[in-house]
CSV table of C-alpha atoms in Angstrom, one decimal:
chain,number,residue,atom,x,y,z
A,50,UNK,CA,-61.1,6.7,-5.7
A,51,UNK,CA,-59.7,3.6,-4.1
A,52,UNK,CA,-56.2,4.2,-2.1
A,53,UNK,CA,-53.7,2.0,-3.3
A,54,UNK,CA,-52.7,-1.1,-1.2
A,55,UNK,CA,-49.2,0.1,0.1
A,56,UNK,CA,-51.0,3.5,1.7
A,57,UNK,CA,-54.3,1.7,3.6
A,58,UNK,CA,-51.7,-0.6,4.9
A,59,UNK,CA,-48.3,0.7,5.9
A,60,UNK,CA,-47.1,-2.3,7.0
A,61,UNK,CA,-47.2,-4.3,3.9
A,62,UNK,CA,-44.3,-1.5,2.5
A,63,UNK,CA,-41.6,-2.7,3.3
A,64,UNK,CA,-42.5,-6.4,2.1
A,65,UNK,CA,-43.5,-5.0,-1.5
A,66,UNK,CA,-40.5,-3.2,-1.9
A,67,UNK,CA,-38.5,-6.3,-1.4
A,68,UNK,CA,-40.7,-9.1,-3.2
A,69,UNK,CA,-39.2,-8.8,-6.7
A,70,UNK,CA,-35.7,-9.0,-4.6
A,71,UNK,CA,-37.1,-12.2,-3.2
A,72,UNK,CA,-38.6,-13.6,-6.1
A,73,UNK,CA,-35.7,-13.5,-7.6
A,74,UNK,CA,-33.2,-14.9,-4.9
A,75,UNK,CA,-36.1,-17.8,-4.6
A,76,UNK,CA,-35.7,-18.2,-8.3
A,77,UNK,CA,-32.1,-18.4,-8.6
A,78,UNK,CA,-32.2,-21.0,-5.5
A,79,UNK,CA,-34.9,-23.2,-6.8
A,80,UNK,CA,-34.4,-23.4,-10.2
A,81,UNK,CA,-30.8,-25.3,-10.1
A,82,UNK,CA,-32.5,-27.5,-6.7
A,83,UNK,CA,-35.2,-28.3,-9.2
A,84,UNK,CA,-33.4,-29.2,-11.7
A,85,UNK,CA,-30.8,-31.3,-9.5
A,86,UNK,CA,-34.2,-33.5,-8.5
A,87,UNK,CA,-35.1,-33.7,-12.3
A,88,UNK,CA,-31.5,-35.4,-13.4
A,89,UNK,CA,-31.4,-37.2,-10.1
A,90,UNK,CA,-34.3,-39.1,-10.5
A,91,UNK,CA,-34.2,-40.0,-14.0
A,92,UNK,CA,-32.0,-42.0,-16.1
A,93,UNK,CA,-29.5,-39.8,-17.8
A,94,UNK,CA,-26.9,-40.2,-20.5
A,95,UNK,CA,-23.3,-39.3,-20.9
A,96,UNK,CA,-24.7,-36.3,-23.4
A,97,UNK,CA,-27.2,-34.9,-20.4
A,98,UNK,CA,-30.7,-36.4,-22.1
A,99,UNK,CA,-33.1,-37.6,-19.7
A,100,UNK,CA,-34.1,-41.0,-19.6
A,101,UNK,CA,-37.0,-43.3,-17.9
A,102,UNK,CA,-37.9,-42.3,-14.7
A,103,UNK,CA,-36.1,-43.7,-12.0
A,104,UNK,CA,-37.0,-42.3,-8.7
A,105,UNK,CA,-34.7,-43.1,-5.7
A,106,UNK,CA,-32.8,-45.4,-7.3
A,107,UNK,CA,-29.9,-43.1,-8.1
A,108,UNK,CA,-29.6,-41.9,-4.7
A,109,UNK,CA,-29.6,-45.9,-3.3
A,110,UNK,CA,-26.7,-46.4,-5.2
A,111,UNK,CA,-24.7,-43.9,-3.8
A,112,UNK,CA,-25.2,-44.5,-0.1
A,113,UNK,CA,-24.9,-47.9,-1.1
A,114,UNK,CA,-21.5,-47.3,-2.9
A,115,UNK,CA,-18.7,-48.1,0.0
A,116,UNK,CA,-16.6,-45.2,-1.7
A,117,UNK,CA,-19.4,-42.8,-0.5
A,118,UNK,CA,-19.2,-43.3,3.3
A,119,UNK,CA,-15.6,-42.7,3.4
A,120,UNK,CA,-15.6,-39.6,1.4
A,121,UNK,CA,-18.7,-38.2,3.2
A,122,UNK,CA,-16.0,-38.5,6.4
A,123,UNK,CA,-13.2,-37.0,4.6
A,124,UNK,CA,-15.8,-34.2,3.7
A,125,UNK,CA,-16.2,-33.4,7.1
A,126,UNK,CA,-12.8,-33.9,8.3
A,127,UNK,CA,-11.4,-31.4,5.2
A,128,UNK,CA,-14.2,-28.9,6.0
A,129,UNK,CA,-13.8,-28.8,9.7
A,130,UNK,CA,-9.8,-28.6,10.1
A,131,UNK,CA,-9.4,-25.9,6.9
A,132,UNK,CA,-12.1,-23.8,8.7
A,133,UNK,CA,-11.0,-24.3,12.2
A,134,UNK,CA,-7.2,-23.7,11.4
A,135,UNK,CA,-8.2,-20.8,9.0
A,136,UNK,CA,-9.9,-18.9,12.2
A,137,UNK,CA,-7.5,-20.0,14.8
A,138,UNK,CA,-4.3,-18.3,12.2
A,139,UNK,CA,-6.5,-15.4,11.0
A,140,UNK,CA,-7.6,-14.2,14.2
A,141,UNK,CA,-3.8,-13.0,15.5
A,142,UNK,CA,-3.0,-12.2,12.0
A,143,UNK,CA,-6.0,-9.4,12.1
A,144,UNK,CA,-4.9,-8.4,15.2
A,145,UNK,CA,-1.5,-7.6,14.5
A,146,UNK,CA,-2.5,-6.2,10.8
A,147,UNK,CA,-5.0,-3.8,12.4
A,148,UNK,CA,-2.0,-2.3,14.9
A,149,UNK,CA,-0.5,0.9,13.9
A,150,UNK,CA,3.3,0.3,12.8
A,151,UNK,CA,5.2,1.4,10.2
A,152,UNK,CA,4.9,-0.6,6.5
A,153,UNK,CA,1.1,-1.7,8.1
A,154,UNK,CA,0.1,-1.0,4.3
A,155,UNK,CA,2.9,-2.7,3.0
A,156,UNK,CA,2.1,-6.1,5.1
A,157,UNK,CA,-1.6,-6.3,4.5
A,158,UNK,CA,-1.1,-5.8,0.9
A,159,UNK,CA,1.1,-9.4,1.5
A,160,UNK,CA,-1.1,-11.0,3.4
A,161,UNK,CA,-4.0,-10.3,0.9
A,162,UNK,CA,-1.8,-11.0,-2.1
A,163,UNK,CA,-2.7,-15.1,-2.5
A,164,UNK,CA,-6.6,-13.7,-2.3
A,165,UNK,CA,-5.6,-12.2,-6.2
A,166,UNK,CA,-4.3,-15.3,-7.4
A,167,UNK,CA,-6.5,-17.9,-9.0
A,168,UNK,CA,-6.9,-21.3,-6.8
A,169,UNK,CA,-6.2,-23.4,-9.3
A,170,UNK,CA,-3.4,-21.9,-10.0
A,171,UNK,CA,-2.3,-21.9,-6.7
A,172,UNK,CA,-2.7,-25.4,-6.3
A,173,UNK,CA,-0.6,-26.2,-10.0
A,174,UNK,CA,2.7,-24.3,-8.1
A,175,UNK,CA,2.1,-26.2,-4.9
A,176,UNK,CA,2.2,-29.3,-6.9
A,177,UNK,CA,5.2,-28.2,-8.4
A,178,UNK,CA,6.9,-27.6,-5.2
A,179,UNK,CA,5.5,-30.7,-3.4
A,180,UNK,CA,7.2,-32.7,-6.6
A,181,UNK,CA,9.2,-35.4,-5.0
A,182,UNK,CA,12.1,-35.5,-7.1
A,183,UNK,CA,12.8,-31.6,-8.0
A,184,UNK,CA,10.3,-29.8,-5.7
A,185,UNK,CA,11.1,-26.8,-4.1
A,186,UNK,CA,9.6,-28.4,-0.5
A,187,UNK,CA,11.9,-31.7,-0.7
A,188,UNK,CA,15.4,-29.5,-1.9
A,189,UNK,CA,14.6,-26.6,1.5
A,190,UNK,CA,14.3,-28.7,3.9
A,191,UNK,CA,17.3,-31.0,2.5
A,192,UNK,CA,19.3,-27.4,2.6
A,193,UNK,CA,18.2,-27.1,6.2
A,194,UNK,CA,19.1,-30.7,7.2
A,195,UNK,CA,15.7,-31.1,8.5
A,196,UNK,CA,15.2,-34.5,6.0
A,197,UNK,CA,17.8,-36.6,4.6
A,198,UNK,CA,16.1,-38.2,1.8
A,199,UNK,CA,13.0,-36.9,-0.8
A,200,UNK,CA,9.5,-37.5,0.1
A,201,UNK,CA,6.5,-38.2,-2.1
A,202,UNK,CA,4.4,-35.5,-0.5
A,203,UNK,CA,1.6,-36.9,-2.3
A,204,UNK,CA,1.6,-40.3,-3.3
A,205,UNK,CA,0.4,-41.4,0.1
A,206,UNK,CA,-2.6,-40.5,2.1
A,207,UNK,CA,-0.5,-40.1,4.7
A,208,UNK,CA,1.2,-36.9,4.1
A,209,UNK,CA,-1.0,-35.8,0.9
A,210,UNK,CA,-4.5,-34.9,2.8
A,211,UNK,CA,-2.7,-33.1,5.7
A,212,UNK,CA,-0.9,-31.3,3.3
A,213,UNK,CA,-4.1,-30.2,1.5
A,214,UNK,CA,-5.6,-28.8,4.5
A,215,UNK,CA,-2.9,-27.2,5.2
A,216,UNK,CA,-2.8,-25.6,1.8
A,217,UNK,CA,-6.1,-25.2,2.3
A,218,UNK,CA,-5.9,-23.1,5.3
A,219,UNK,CA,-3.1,-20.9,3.5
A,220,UNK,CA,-5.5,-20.0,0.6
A,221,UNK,CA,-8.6,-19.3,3.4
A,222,UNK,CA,-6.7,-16.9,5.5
A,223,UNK,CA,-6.4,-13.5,2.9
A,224,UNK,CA,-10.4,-13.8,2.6
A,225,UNK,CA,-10.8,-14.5,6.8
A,226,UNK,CA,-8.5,-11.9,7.4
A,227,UNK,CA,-10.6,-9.3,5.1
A,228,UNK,CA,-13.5,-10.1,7.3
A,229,UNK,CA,-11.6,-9.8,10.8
A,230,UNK,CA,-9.8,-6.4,10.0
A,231,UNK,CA,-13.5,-5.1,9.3
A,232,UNK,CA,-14.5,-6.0,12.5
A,233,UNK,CA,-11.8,-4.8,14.4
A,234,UNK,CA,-12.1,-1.2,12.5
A,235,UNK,CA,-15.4,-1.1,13.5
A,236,UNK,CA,-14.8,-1.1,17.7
A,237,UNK,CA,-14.1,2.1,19.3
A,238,UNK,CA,-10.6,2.4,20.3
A,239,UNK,CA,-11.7,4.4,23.9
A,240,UNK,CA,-13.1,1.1,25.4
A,241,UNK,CA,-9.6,-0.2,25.1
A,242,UNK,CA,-8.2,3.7,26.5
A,243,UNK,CA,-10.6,3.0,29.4
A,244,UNK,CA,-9.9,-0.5,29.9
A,245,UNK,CA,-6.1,-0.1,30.2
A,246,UNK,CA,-6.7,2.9,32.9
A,247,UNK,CA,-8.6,0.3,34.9
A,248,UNK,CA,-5.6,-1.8,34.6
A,249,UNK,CA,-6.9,-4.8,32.3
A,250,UNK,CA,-4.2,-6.7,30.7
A,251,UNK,CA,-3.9,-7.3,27.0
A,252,UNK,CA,-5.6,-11.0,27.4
A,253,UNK,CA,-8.4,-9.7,29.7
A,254,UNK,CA,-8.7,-7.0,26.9
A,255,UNK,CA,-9.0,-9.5,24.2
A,256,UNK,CA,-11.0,-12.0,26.0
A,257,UNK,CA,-13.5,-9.4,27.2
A,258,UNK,CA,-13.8,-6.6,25.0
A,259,UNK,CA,-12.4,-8.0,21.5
A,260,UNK,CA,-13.6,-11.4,21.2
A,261,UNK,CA,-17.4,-10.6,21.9
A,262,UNK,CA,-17.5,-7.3,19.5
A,263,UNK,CA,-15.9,-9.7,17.0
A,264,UNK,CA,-18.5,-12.6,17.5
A,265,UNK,CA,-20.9,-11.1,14.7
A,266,UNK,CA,-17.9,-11.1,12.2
A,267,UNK,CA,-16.4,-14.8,13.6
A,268,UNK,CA,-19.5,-16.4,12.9
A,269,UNK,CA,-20.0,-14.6,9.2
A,270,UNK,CA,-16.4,-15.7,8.1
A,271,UNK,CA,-17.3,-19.6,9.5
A,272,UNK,CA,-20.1,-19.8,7.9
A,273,UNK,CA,-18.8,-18.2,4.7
A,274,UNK,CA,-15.8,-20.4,4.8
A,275,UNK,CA,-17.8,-23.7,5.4
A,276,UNK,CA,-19.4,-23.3,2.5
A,277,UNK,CA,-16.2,-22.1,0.5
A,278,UNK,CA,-14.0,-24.9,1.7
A,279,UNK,CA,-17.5,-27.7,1.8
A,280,UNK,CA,-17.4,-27.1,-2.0
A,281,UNK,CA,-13.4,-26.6,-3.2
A,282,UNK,CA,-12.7,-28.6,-5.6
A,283,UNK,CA,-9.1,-27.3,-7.4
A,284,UNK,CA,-7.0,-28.0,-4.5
A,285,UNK,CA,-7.6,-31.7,-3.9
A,286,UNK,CA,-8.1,-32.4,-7.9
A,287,UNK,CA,-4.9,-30.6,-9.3
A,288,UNK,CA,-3.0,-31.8,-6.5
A,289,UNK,CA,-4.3,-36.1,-6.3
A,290,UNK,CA,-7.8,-36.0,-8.2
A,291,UNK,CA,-8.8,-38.0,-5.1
A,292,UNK,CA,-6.0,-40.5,-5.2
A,293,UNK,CA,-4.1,-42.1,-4.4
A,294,UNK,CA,-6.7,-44.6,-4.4
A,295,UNK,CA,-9.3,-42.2,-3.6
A,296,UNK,CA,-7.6,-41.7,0.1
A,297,UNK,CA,-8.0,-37.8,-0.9
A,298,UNK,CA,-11.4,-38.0,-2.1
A,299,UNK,CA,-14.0,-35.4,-0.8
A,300,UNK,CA,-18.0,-35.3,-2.3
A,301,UNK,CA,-17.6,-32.3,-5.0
A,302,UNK,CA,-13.9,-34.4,-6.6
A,303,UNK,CA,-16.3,-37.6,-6.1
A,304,UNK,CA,-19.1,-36.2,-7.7
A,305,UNK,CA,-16.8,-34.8,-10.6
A,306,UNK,CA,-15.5,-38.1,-11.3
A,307,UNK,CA,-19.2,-39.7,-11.6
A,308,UNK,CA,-19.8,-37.3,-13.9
A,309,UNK,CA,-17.3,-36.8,-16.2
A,310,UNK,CA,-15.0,-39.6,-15.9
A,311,UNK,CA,-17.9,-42.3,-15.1
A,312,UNK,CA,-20.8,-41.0,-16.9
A,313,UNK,CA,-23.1,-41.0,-14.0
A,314,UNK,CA,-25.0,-37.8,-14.3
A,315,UNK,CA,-28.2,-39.2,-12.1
A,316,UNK,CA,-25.9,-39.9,-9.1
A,317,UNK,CA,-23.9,-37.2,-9.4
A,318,UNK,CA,-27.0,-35.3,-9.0
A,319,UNK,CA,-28.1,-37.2,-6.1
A,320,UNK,CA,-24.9,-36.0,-4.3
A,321,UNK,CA,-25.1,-32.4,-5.5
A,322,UNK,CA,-28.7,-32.4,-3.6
A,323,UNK,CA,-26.9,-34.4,-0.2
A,324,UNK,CA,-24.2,-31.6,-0.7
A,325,UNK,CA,-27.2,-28.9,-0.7
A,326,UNK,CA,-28.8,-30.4,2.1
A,327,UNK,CA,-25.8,-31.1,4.3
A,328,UNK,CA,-24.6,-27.0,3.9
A,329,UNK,CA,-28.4,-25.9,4.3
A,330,UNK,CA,-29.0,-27.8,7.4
A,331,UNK,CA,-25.5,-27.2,9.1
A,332,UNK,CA,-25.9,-23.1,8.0
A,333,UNK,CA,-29.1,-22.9,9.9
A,334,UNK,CA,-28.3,-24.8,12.7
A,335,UNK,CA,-24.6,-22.7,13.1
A,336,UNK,CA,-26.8,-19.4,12.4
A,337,UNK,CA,-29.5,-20.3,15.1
A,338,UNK,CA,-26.9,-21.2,17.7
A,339,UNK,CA,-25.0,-17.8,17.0
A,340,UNK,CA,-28.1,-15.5,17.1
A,341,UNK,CA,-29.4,-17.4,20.3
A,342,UNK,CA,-25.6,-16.7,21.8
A,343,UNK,CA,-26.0,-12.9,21.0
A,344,UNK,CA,-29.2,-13.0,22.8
A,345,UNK,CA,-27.7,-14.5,25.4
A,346,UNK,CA,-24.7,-12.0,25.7
């Protein structure tokens, strides 16, 4: 009697037991991709029925679009400063969180409580405050004679993007923080005892002991948040919709508009796929350059 396959060859175990895993992820994946292609390179009405076949052409007229350059930069610029302010405020939150002091509990059940509430939601009560005749923004800081007249927080580009990424950043940090205090519980607390007895301050401490132990966790919540924040689309549509003049406009409000409010379901497609490829590219470059740096530590 023939021994089955997984017995003459051990090695081949562990790969059977997760192919229907795989097969499934892979499914998942390349279904929607597949589908993406199908709409993008076909002519498509405003009810979703494919049309003639149109291969590239819907992709040419987006990079040919001058609207699309622009908000490919804005893209980038959104992504970058949410992600990089979300770390750079997280990081010291976590640390102080993950001290022992009294109402610690009370604190972190604070700091996490924005994570509960709905973005969009979020983003309609920003709006209200940001309001520039009766919002609660324009009224506190008159109380604090910090302004002496209203602003329109968001009927310039001016002050309506920055103030997105800064709401942006507000919204990332419960989710960033999450990740950091998991770190920070997992590093043994007599490196630090023996650290100190050697007389290390609390920056040699940090920048020695801390941040390295914390890399694998740094990198998780970057990549996590790139692709959160690549593909938000409440805060800049509840708060502008992309306007004022599309100054605000990042790819997934862009590609929203094309297809709801323009009826151009083959180029939106064609930017859902540069979307894909833009998050699949940077993720495995950022990924590559992380694993080589552990190697390297």
């Amino acid at each position: 009697m023939t021994a089955p396959l997984a017995t003459r060859l051990p090695g081949l175990t562990p790969i059977l037991l997760i192919l229907p895993s795989f097969g499934l992820a892979a499914f998942i994946i390349a279904y929607p991709v597949w589908d993406l292609l199908t709409v993008a390179t076909h002519q498509v009405n405003r009810f979703g029925q494919l049309r003639d076949f149109t291969g590239l052409i819907n992709l040419g007229n987006v990079l040919a679009d001058p609207l699309f350059l622009g908000t490919l930069w804005r893209t980038l610029v959104w992504t970058g400063s949410v992600v990089f302010g979300t770390v750079l405020v997280s990081v010291p939150v976590a640390l102080i969180l993950n001290q022992d002091f009294y109402g610690r509990g009370a604190a972190r059940v604070i700091v996490m409580l924005p994570w509960s509430v709905s973005l969009t939601m979020m983003a309609i009560v920003w709006r209200w405050a940001l309001n520039g005749e009766s919002g609660l923004l324009n009224l506190t800081l008159q109380d604090l004679g910090l302004i002496d007249q209203k602003v329109v927080w968001l009927a310039s580009a001016a002050t309506a993007f920055p103030v997105q990424i800064l709401i942006g950043i507000l919204v990332s940090v419960p989710f960033t923080v999450t990740i950091f205090l998991g770190g920070l519980s997992a590093i043994p607390t007599d490196i630090y005892e023996a650290a100190s007895a050697d007389g290390a301050s609390t920056w040699q401490q940090f920048s020695t002991l801390t941040l390295p132990l914390m890399r694998p966790f740094i990198n998780m919540a970057v990549v996590l948040n790139i692709i959160y924040v690549f593909n938000s689309f409440p805060i800049i549509w509840v708060l502008t919709g992309g306007g004022p003049s599309d100054s605000t406009q990042i790819l997934v409000t862009y590609l929203y508009k094309l297809a709801f409010t323009l009826g151009k379901m083959g180029e939106a497609a064609s930017i859902s796929l540069i979307m894909f490829a833009i998050l699949l590219v940077f993720t495995l470059i950022y990924l590559r350059m992380a694993m080589r740096g552990e190697r390297d530590a």
